[in-house]
Amino acid sequence: MRINGATTVLELEPRVSLLDALRDELGLTGTKKGCDQGACGACTVLVDGERINSCLALAVQYSGREITTVEGVDHPLQAAFVANDGLQCGYCTPGQICSAIGMLAEHAAGAPSAVTEHLCEPDPELTDAEIRERMSGNLCRCGAYNGIVDSVREVAVAEQLR
Amino acid sequence: MRPFGYVSAPDVATAVRVVSTEPNAKFLGGGTNLVDLMREGVERPDTLVDVTGLPLTAIEELPGGGVRIGALVRNARLAADPLIRSRYPVLSRALLSGASAQLRNVATVGGNLVQRTRCPYFYDHASACNKREPGAGCDAIGGVNRNHAVLGASEHCIATHPSDMAVALAALDAVVELESVRGTRRVPLLDLHRLPGETPHVETVLTADELITAVELPHLPVAAASHYRKVRDRASYAFALVSVAAALHVREGVVTDVRLALGGVAAKPWRAHQAERVLLGAEATEEVFLRAADAELAAATGLPDNTFKIELARRTIVATLQELLTDGSAA
Amino acid sequence: MTTAPARPDAPPTGTSGPYVGAPVDRVDGVVKTTGAARFAAEHPYPGLAHAALVHATIPRGRVTWIDSAAALAVDGVLAVITHENAPAMRPVKTQSVLDLSTLVPGSTVNHLASDEVHWDGQPVAVVVAESRQIALHAASLVRATYRELPSTVDFATEKRNALPQKKSVVDPGRAAKGDAEAALSTAAVAVDHLYTTPVHHHNALELHTTTAVWDGDRLTVHEPTQGIDWTRKHLAHRFGVPVENVRVIAPFVGGAFGGKWHVWAGTLLTVLAARVVGRPVRLVLTREGVYRTVGGRSPSEQRVALGADADGTLTALIHTSVTQVGRVGGGPEPATGLSRYAYAAENVLVEQKQIALDLVPNTYMRAPGEAIGSFALESAIDELAHELGVDPIELRMRNEPERDPIDGRRFSHRKLREVYALGAERFGWAGRSLRPRSTRDGRWLVGTGVATAFHPANLFPANVTVRISADGGVLVRCGLHEMGMGAATAQAQIAADALGVPIESVRVEHGDSTLPAAPAASGSTQTASIASSLLAACEKLKRSALALARGSADSPLRGAKPAEVQARDGGLHAARGGETYAAILARAGRSSLDAAVGAERGFAAVAGQVRFMSKFLLDRRRWVRAASGAQFCEVRVDAHTGEVRVTRWVGAFDVGTVINAKTVASQLRGGIVMGIGMALSEATVVDPRTGRIVNPGLAEYHVPVHADVPPIEIHCLGDPDPTMPAGVLGAGEVGITGVAAAIANAVHHATGRRVRDLPVTLDDLL
């Protein structure tokens, strides 16, 4: 597996999830466990640039893939989260950030969402409603949603200007 | 989770051979449902045969206008596919309304079809569930059953099928291709899932060693004007209380073609044939839509917690058809 | 008037320094956004073993047989601990106000000391193994059989047997003036309805987890707790070691909301397991395990009856409640607490009853009492306004009390008129039609609603030390709890302003029992409680620094009196000039200067506690102190399906001084988001036949997701409460109060349908 740019060799039982491998075997505890059921998004990591829930991923299935965890992220979203107070306790934050990075890439690739009005539009505008729907797989019990949406919008706009 | 063996299958032939020879082996796709159920102790395979490396990831246009979808196409990719978005928007919409983006990036078409119910008693080892343990009884009947079935349920099981995608496929006359050591067979999607009857643990017509390899959509012009309406308590990331997949074509005020299926109401994606019969050739009016919905739901029965679903389904059918009518796409 | 802004570029609130009131970034923002912040389950230990719990599957009875053989046979299993082989813990102490740590046991059960089962989900065994996977698998192999005893588990059927709640110092449970029932029966206009709320769970995203490490009779525990000091004392008692031997570490808590206030079974059993296996042990509860062993908010049935003259003057206000406790723990849910302060009715009756059930003990959850009580009261006032045909804000203002309606105490800072005026203006309330179902936008029925937010302000004693070093750095040490409120950030701002130093030079050490003890983070008290001690400590420190400087012939502060000295620019300044702390220390040849407040031991500590309690009670006799606010919302209800979506929110609040405009706004928003969940989707469902929780997970217990939450505009008066330290009334809980009522009122306005049972779901509106 390549994790945050470095090749890592792990011998694991097949039942070990990618999440547990990261946290327990590799000490990469930035990726969080909130439910272990695919119901909260705290464990979101990027696999070859796509966001997934690492709790429902058996590590053995991801042999040879490029995994990015929050520890490997260096992205304007991080500063935006601090500036917009897109976090409180911080437990869902790494998952929100990884998810938002994956989401921006999906949007840039023209992927629609459940709230996209015209499905065939190749380049749907990233409205607040779009951001909220696309980020709905990441729960935040502290309720920092407004700040998260502000952060994502800010970074998306800056990326478009660049 | 119990320990188990893991095999990554290099090709379809090996995959189906291993599952047919190894005792208690199962196919592993994205794992978004199976891994969860294994962690809960509901699924207890001895061997997992990982099929995600198999070359079943194409979305191809068929001669004659249909589309063939490899069983390992991920939900997100299928939803975003330009062909699906333009010709079968109902399928795109259904996929996008399901789960979360993270799960859709991983979940496969094949796995989505055979995902298991979200009935809480099915998940709970301390409860009686005929689906999990045949003959044990059903704690959902007489228990908490707000999310349960109002159509096709039995005294042994009132669970619903949780898929959104399958509801759209049911409306689209999809055909499922299955592969096993005995060869290939094709089953209409509508015949894939079974109603519970006395054997709620038998959920599909698949044999244990059969692999879903593809789903084919027929050429279906009416599908260009189609919609998926999912009704739920939370605005996103929740299973349907009721959903409606509909495709409608109207000429000069008369319904010339229609497809209608319901989700969240039965142990299988529910094709609304009765309603379609009322609609076809009739005037496209709210009154007719209501009559069609009532025809379909005449057989529905509710329990104290879920009777509301019958009225909800009725209203959602009408609203979805109305929407297709008024946004002009059905004309 | 100042406003804590939605945007971080707003002006500070006009205190003496540049930081208090400003939208300062969180001091831990960077570690939390890079994954560097280590939470409780993230500290490695050599030889760490992992635990998993086995839960009872009956509500009440005895374990007749427990079979560990299959679990023990699993490779890597170190121990299976059951009532048959568990070493004894000391029993729970009797509760006493002189030792507040006696309040923290999650239940009175002495876990694994007997075969008794008191609720479905109670742990009956702990499995310890080399890995978490092995422990969980082996736990699934432990088989228990039970002899079931009669139980009562269903709130709906048992509520009729409720008995009046026992009176306590903090919650009298009953208050009355005049004859409210008689006044109700003769009122010109009256409403009299029952409202119900279900069980709620906190669902902090961080799972409850404990890591316990014994070194001889010294114990280190990593535990996400809201009460480090009390947890420490409780563990010392249960395991029979001196308090000094126990260290509890919790620098970051991944959300708590009341759920991590008590010490629950998992914590105790992890410490016990570590003793049994002689190795460090970690337990991370499954999400289901949290539901089965950590209590939630009590369900309630509430009656609110209001009687008024034809002009809307209230003549009768009755608010009674039935809530539940566990038979083996839990406490009163003060659902009617706010109603005695709410309206100037001539006749008032508030009364709380409760029942005991064979369920996991209930616990505090964000604004216990007020969160659900405000739903009933503020729905009822809206119903009365509708009956009278008057604007619901106008009705409230007509009945706004000048003093405590029952005993005439003064309000320290009653600003409801101001917050309503502010909120109404920002929301655009004026011109709203009184008629329900008057606005439609396509498929959506649109309605707006309003409700009062209210949460009492309290204080607890806190211990703090402050040090200034020769390099000018300031170190604040306090075992405070950072669970998302921005607690360390707020105290850094307060210290920076008090000492006149740049905030970058202030470091706050927190979350460790080796630090001076802070009170538990509960009741929205933490900021004010610690500020009180921190401000006193900073004052002491400045006097010490001045004492060093004023005696020196070389100092520009020579002979300066404390009253003429200002702290700014990193030091002290008087009319003739000033110098930095670093300069003062350098001249005096000192490496640092220290000041402490609290931190006593022995008799002094008890005396301090008694002194504090007396002042607390005296203050309560003099003042009604509370944060308050006005919640405004717009909802849209799908005309066909009854789906409810919240589309707009304005909250105007009086939380006293706003220490940090950014984090206070976030706290209030967080309360509102949780309130949206409470209003529309959250309910822990208990099977009435078995007492077993049916939806113990985040896929089936629906907390709000991004898509459920509209932009939430927050405005604060920012005016200090003159009776509270730093003028702070607290912002942690007031945000959730009134939210469910505002939504239910808006749903009524949109649809004409009044829903009195939470959550408001589409089946209520079809």
mmCIF file of C-alpha atoms in Angstrom, chain B residues 1-3 40 44 118 120-121 124-127 139-144 146 229-239 241 305 308 311-312 315-316 319, chain C residues 57 133 136-137 141 288 292 443 638-641 643 645 680-681 685-689 692 694 698-705 707-708 761-763 765-766:
data_model
loop_
_atom_site.group_PDB
_atom_site.id
_atom_site.type_symbol
_atom_site.label_atom_id
_atom_site.label_comp_id
_atom_site.label_asym_id
_atom_site.label_seq_id
_atom_site.Cartn_x
_atom_site.Cartn_y
_atom_site.Cartn_z
ATOM 1 C CA MET B 1 -15.826 -10.263 13.369
ATOM 2 C CA ARG B 2 -15.044 -13.956 12.895
ATOM 3 C CA PRO B 3 -11.787 -14.775 11.168
ATOM 4 C CA GLU B 40 -22.522 -7.459 13.437
ATOM 5 C CA ARG B 44 -20.594 -15.335 8.895
ATOM 6 C CA ARG B 118 -32.180 -2.523 7.383
ATOM 7 C CA PRO B 120 -33.261 -3.401 13.147
ATOM 8 C CA TYR B 121 -34.348 -6.803 14.424
ATOM 9 C CA ASP B 124 -29.817 -7.452 16.399
ATOM 10 C CA HIS B 125 -28.588 -10.881 17.492
ATOM 11 C CA ALA B 126 -30.747 -10.684 20.632
ATOM 12 C CA SER B 127 -33.976 -10.380 18.649
ATOM 13 C CA ASP B 139 -39.896 -9.372 16.512
ATOM 14 C CA ALA B 140 -40.732 -6.616 14.056
ATOM 15 C CA ILE B 141 -44.350 -7.779 13.897
ATOM 16 C CA GLY B 142 -45.755 -6.418 17.138
ATOM 17 C CA GLY B 143 -42.585 -4.431 17.666
ATOM 18 C CA VAL B 144 -41.225 -1.231 16.213
ATOM 19 C CA ARG B 146 -42.337 2.241 11.161
ATOM 20 C CA ARG B 229 -38.542 10.723 -5.736
ATOM 21 C CA LYS B 230 -37.238 9.550 -2.369
ATOM 22 C CA VAL B 231 -39.103 10.484 0.789
ATOM 23 C CA ARG B 232 -37.331 10.275 4.123
ATOM 24 C CA ASP B 233 -37.110 11.981 7.508
ATOM 25 C CA ARG B 234 -33.646 13.410 6.978
ATOM 26 C CA ALA B 235 -32.823 15.448 3.887
ATOM 27 C CA SER B 236 -29.957 13.154 2.923
ATOM 28 C CA TYR B 237 -28.060 10.020 4.015
ATOM 29 C CA ALA B 238 -31.118 8.055 5.054
ATOM 30 C CA PHE B 239 -33.027 5.101 3.694
ATOM 31 C CA LEU B 241 -39.606 5.625 3.868
ATOM 32 C CA ASP B 305 -46.388 2.196 13.009
ATOM 33 C CA PHE B 308 -48.885 6.044 7.039
ATOM 34 C CA GLU B 311 -51.031 7.271 2.141
ATOM 35 C CA LEU B 312 -47.477 8.499 1.685
ATOM 36 C CA ARG B 315 -49.284 10.958 -2.533
ATOM 37 C CA THR B 316 -45.731 10.405 -3.710
ATOM 38 C CA ALA B 319 -46.652 14.055 -6.982
ATOM 39 C CA THR C 57 -30.174 -9.140 26.685
ATOM 40 C CA GLN C 133 -10.731 -7.699 16.530
ATOM 41 C CA LEU C 136 -14.905 -8.328 19.788
ATOM 42 C CA HIS C 137 -15.076 -11.728 18.154
ATOM 43 C CA LEU C 141 -18.934 -16.130 21.669
ATOM 44 C CA GLU C 288 -24.189 0.078 19.933
ATOM 45 C CA ARG C 292 -26.503 0.100 25.755
ATOM 46 C CA ARG C 443 -44.843 22.420 -3.724
ATOM 47 C CA ASP C 638 -43.875 19.535 1.195
ATOM 48 C CA ALA C 639 -47.574 19.814 0.487
ATOM 49 C CA HIS C 640 -47.732 16.234 -0.804
ATOM 50 C CA THR C 641 -45.397 14.254 1.413
ATOM 51 C CA GLU C 643 -41.435 16.432 4.568
ATOM 52 C CA ARG C 645 -37.111 21.264 5.916
ATOM 53 C CA LEU C 680 -37.459 16.689 13.279
ATOM 54 C CA SER C 681 -35.660 13.386 13.486
ATOM 55 C CA VAL C 685 -36.677 3.915 20.235
ATOM 56 C CA VAL C 686 -37.132 1.462 23.101
ATOM 57 C CA ASP C 687 -39.001 -1.752 22.355
ATOM 58 C CA PRO C 688 -41.897 -1.558 24.815
ATOM 59 C CA ARG C 689 -41.939 -5.342 25.171
ATOM 60 C CA ARG C 692 -34.168 -3.057 24.395
ATOM 61 C CA VAL C 694 -34.083 -0.792 18.734
ATOM 62 C CA LEU C 698 -26.112 6.466 13.598
ATOM 63 C CA ALA C 699 -27.749 4.935 10.539
ATOM 64 C CA GLU C 700 -31.070 4.653 12.362
ATOM 65 C CA TYR C 701 -30.836 7.430 14.986
ATOM 66 C CA HIS C 702 -30.967 10.428 12.715
ATOM 67 C CA VAL C 703 -28.844 13.363 13.793
ATOM 68 C CA PRO C 704 -28.954 16.270 11.328
ATOM 69 C CA VAL C 705 -26.671 16.049 8.302
ATOM 70 C CA ALA C 707 -28.351 18.973 4.053
ATOM 71 C CA ASP C 708 -30.679 19.501 7.029
ATOM 72 C CA THR C 761 -42.240 13.727 11.244
ATOM 73 C CA LEU C 762 -44.072 13.582 7.968
ATOM 74 C CA ASP C 763 -46.533 10.992 9.242
ATOM 75 C CA LEU C 765 -48.536 15.954 8.598
ATOM 76 C CA LEU C 766 -50.083 13.710 5.942
#
